[in-house]
Structure formats: C-alpha cells, structure tokens
XYZ file of C-alpha atoms in Angstrom:
254
model
C 36.853 34.246 33.256
C 35.864 33.018 29.795
C 36.505 35.673 27.145
C 33.508 36.135 24.847
C 34.634 39.023 22.622
C 37.375 39.196 20.001
C 38.361 42.647 21.257
C 38.898 41.327 24.785
C 41.162 38.585 23.452
C 43.204 41.036 21.377
C 43.550 43.342 24.407
C 45.116 40.665 26.622
C 48.701 41.386 27.716
C 51.170 39.304 25.705
C 52.410 37.419 28.766
C 48.840 36.547 29.745
C 47.999 35.244 26.277
C 51.323 33.394 25.975
C 50.518 31.345 29.072
C 47.839 29.508 27.078
C 45.491 29.276 30.063
C 42.729 31.735 29.108
C 39.492 30.186 27.836
C 37.472 31.779 25.050
C 33.939 31.308 23.741
C 33.147 33.608 20.826
C 30.217 33.789 18.415
C 30.333 35.442 15.007
C 30.533 35.173 11.239
C 33.296 33.489 9.243
C 34.974 36.029 6.953
C 37.828 33.869 5.686
C 38.891 30.218 5.491
C 42.404 29.193 4.426
C 42.846 27.004 1.357
C 44.037 24.156 3.592
C 40.951 24.705 5.840
C 43.048 24.546 9.002
C 42.397 28.170 10.006
C 39.586 30.700 9.691
C 38.726 34.244 10.717
C 35.780 34.986 12.997
C 34.160 38.448 13.186
C 31.924 39.049 16.215
C 30.457 42.311 14.944
C 33.113 44.609 16.361
C 36.451 42.869 15.793
C 37.968 39.818 14.172
C 40.068 36.981 15.577
C 42.003 34.163 13.923
C 40.960 30.632 14.891
C 43.378 27.751 14.347
C 43.137 23.985 14.492
C 39.808 22.992 12.924
C 39.498 19.596 11.289
C 39.807 20.448 7.569
C 36.989 18.018 6.786
C 34.574 19.845 9.072
C 35.873 23.417 8.942
C 33.096 26.038 8.589
C 32.447 27.672 5.244
C 32.827 31.307 4.304
C 29.793 33.268 5.566
C 28.738 30.745 8.215
C 27.662 31.847 11.705
C 29.483 29.811 14.335
C 30.281 29.650 18.026
C 33.780 28.522 18.936
C 35.309 27.419 22.213
C 39.033 27.185 22.790
C 42.163 28.544 24.370
C 43.855 31.872 23.716
C 47.396 31.518 22.390
C 50.096 34.001 21.414
C 52.502 33.280 18.569
C 55.404 35.230 16.993
C 54.464 37.310 13.958
C 57.537 39.085 12.590
C 58.433 41.698 15.284
C 55.223 41.321 17.277
C 52.889 38.720 18.780
C 49.681 37.418 17.224
C 46.840 36.488 19.564
C 44.604 33.708 18.274
C 42.138 31.108 19.493
C 43.216 27.472 19.405
C 40.013 25.637 18.656
C 38.568 23.167 21.133
C 35.020 22.912 19.791
C 32.770 24.541 17.219
C 29.023 24.781 16.616
C 27.688 25.909 13.238
C 24.575 28.003 13.905
C 23.599 28.854 10.338
C 24.401 31.621 7.884
C 25.691 34.943 9.187
C 24.049 36.946 6.398
C 25.704 40.158 5.222
C 29.434 40.570 5.708
C 30.488 43.024 8.441
C 31.228 46.628 7.563
C 34.998 46.838 6.984
C 37.097 49.376 8.865
C 38.874 51.951 6.682
C 42.638 51.412 6.468
C 45.564 52.880 4.572
C 47.791 50.952 2.185
C 50.794 51.726 4.398
C 49.118 50.380 7.547
C 48.047 47.231 5.709
C 51.583 46.661 4.406
C 52.864 46.924 7.999
C 50.073 44.622 9.326
C 48.860 47.286 11.730
C 45.343 45.808 11.455
C 46.465 42.199 11.752
C 43.581 39.715 11.227
C 41.052 42.557 10.968
C 38.388 43.021 8.283
C 39.381 46.253 6.523
C 38.937 48.159 3.260
C 41.633 49.995 1.302
C 41.668 52.168 -1.809
C 44.598 52.731 -4.103
C 46.007 53.190 -7.580
C 46.762 49.967 -9.442
C 50.417 49.475 -10.363
C 49.975 46.010 -11.857
C 47.893 42.838 -11.688
C 48.867 39.183 -11.930
C 46.916 35.965 -12.403
C 48.266 32.572 -11.358
C 45.861 29.619 -11.298
C 42.851 30.847 -9.267
C 44.930 33.439 -7.382
C 44.700 37.045 -8.531
C 47.101 39.660 -7.171
C 46.663 43.434 -7.240
C 49.646 45.650 -6.467
C 48.265 48.992 -5.362
C 49.800 52.250 -4.203
C 48.555 55.094 -2.012
C 50.895 58.036 -1.619
C 54.389 56.560 -1.331
C 53.256 53.220 0.159
C 52.314 50.054 -1.707
C 50.896 46.637 -0.858
C 49.998 43.390 -2.597
C 46.398 42.177 -2.304
C 45.398 38.599 -3.076
C 41.866 37.910 -4.341
C 40.725 34.301 -3.987
C 38.692 32.421 -6.628
C 39.246 34.936 -9.418
C 38.082 33.536 -12.802
C 41.076 33.291 -15.119
C 38.945 34.103 -18.165
C 38.279 37.639 -16.901
C 41.777 38.991 -16.308
C 41.406 42.820 -16.324
C 43.232 44.483 -19.216
C 42.601 48.132 -18.318
C 43.282 48.494 -14.611
C 46.848 49.839 -14.698
C 46.743 53.393 -13.388
C 43.111 53.031 -12.337
C 41.719 52.979 -8.801
C 40.192 50.085 -6.902
C 38.660 49.488 -3.496
C 39.198 46.103 -1.825
C 37.730 44.658 1.382
C 39.455 41.764 3.084
C 41.657 40.559 5.904
C 44.937 42.208 6.800
C 46.973 39.003 7.036
C 49.964 37.272 5.523
C 48.802 34.750 2.947
C 52.116 32.863 3.034
C 53.536 32.203 6.528
C 56.767 34.080 7.141
C 56.377 36.311 4.081
C 55.349 39.968 3.935
C 54.772 39.890 0.157
C 50.984 39.498 0.392
C 49.519 41.584 3.208
C 45.799 41.445 2.454
C 43.443 38.686 1.297
C 39.972 39.172 -0.211
C 37.803 36.025 -0.048
C 36.289 36.524 -3.523
C 35.968 38.979 -6.452
C 32.803 40.327 -4.798
C 35.022 42.284 -2.387
C 36.695 44.239 -5.236
C 35.204 47.480 -6.612
C 36.687 49.311 -9.609
C 36.432 53.048 -8.914
C 38.177 54.151 -12.122
C 39.579 52.156 -15.009
C 43.140 52.707 -16.152
C 44.941 52.098 -19.428
C 45.332 49.032 -21.641
C 48.903 49.904 -22.679
C 51.314 49.808 -19.699
C 53.463 52.484 -21.396
C 50.537 54.850 -21.890
C 51.754 57.647 -19.600
C 53.179 61.159 -20.136
C 56.915 61.225 -20.843
C 58.968 63.183 -18.311
C 62.569 63.514 -17.112
C 64.388 62.845 -13.861
C 64.773 66.603 -13.364
C 61.045 67.039 -13.897
C 60.271 64.369 -11.312
C 62.555 66.052 -8.778
C 60.611 69.282 -9.186
C 57.156 67.754 -8.874
C 57.933 65.306 -6.059
C 56.004 62.083 -5.287
C 52.596 61.741 -6.889
C 49.852 59.244 -7.605
C 49.839 59.754 -11.378
C 51.782 57.390 -13.606
C 54.734 58.799 -15.552
C 57.177 57.488 -18.164
C 60.958 57.814 -18.306
C 63.282 56.998 -21.223
C 66.999 56.300 -21.006
C 69.943 54.070 -21.740
C 70.355 50.942 -19.653
C 73.726 50.969 -17.851
C 73.416 48.159 -15.292
C 71.268 45.569 -13.548
C 71.344 43.407 -10.429
C 70.220 39.836 -9.803
C 67.459 41.329 -7.632
C 65.737 42.835 -10.725
C 66.893 46.405 -10.057
C 67.862 48.224 -13.266
C 69.921 51.398 -13.675
C 69.608 53.809 -16.570
C 70.832 57.239 -17.692
C 68.075 59.584 -18.782
C 67.994 61.906 -21.777
C 69.263 64.829 -19.708
C 72.157 62.831 -18.270
C 70.505 62.157 -14.905
C 70.505 58.578 -13.647
C 67.493 56.651 -12.369
C 66.734 53.121 -11.237
C 63.600 50.985 -11.505
C 62.407 47.667 -10.154
C 60.743 45.029 -12.325
C-alpha cells in the first residue's frame, strides 16, 4: 500500500521502515530547504516529513506546494531512528500559501528532539544571541531547560542589541542543523518566524546583584541575576570557578 500521509510514515514500525520497501506519495507545502538543497521538509497539513535526495539544481523552494514519490527509509539519529522519504520523483504544483500552524512545544522537548522534523513553536527567555555570516543563533531558556535556535537569512545589519533577558517566540523545524551535533536543535527558515514578546537589556550585566546563598533560597527562576566573586580556577572547556563575597563557591559557563 502506498503511504500518502506524513503521519502514516512516521507511525511505521522501525523494522518496517528500515526494510526500505514501503512506497510513499505525499502532497504538501515545503517548510524548509537545506543550504545545500539536498533535503527539504514537507508538511501535509497535519504532520511533517523529511525528504532526502533531490537534485540541488531542481530542489523546490521554500513555500512551494509539491507532490513527492519515493521510498520510506529509516536512519540512525542519536539514540533513535529517523523515518524519512528518499525521493524518487517530484512535481511542483505551485505555491502552498500560508505556512501551517505550528504545534506548541517546550524548550526541553525541542532540545531532546522529541518533535523531530516537525513544525513547532517555542517561547523562552533570551540568554544570548550570536551572528555569524547570514546565520543568527538565539540561545533561549524555559524553566531549567535551554536550546539553541538558528534563524536563516538574518540581515547582519540588524543584530538585536536589547534582547538579553527578553522573551521571544520562534516557529521552525525541530531538527539538527549540523549532522551528528545536538548544538542547534531548531531551525527557523527566515526572520519572519521570530516574534519579540518583550525586549531585554542592552547591557549584559544589567541584572540585580545577589549571592550564592540568596540563589539557594530562591531556587531556579527565569529572571536574570548577577553574581560577583574572585576567580579561582578554569577548565579548557570554558567552565570557570569563583568564590563569592560570602565565601560560597559557584561556577559558570562561557
């Protein structure tokens, strides 16, 4: 039986998908295309599936409506399996129109790839931002979990200077941008998928001063705080150790 829905492909038993004998024919909108144009994500209105193997010269563009035919495959992805469609043929039908409504996800679930290849939206507090060429990275935290979100095609001239400690909402794919690395766990196709809910501060050290003892009493929180102390050690992995004003030790990661 030819599988026509992304959800049906994702629901296949691993051993069935690993056999590489199940045919698929799925229609939907393209929500992501890799920079090398050898892979894209297809959303059929209810779920998303990764499609591999297009000719980079003729790969569909972001936002196109396409119908793909191919074979279901299963590949290792860290401690689990990733079901995908190996492309056999593709027909571009036009423009899909509006992007699909993203499913709500938590920062922790995104960091663990619990919504692998799915179109999701997350909200969080901004720890830091980084710009490198046309790649823009947001490190965001929600509760005690954090994740790194990559935003494609970000204009370098508009690097945000007041996001630290603010809140943002980002829609994108829960996927690893670099194969074999967990560092980036979500990719937004463009700046249009980023919404600033609350701006932060321009000075990274603009936060209330506290102590280690004070932090122990209050427990984990979403608000930014500042510690002062004497540096007593560091590791090659960028972990630093300090002794606070009250004599209590703390460590921080750069």
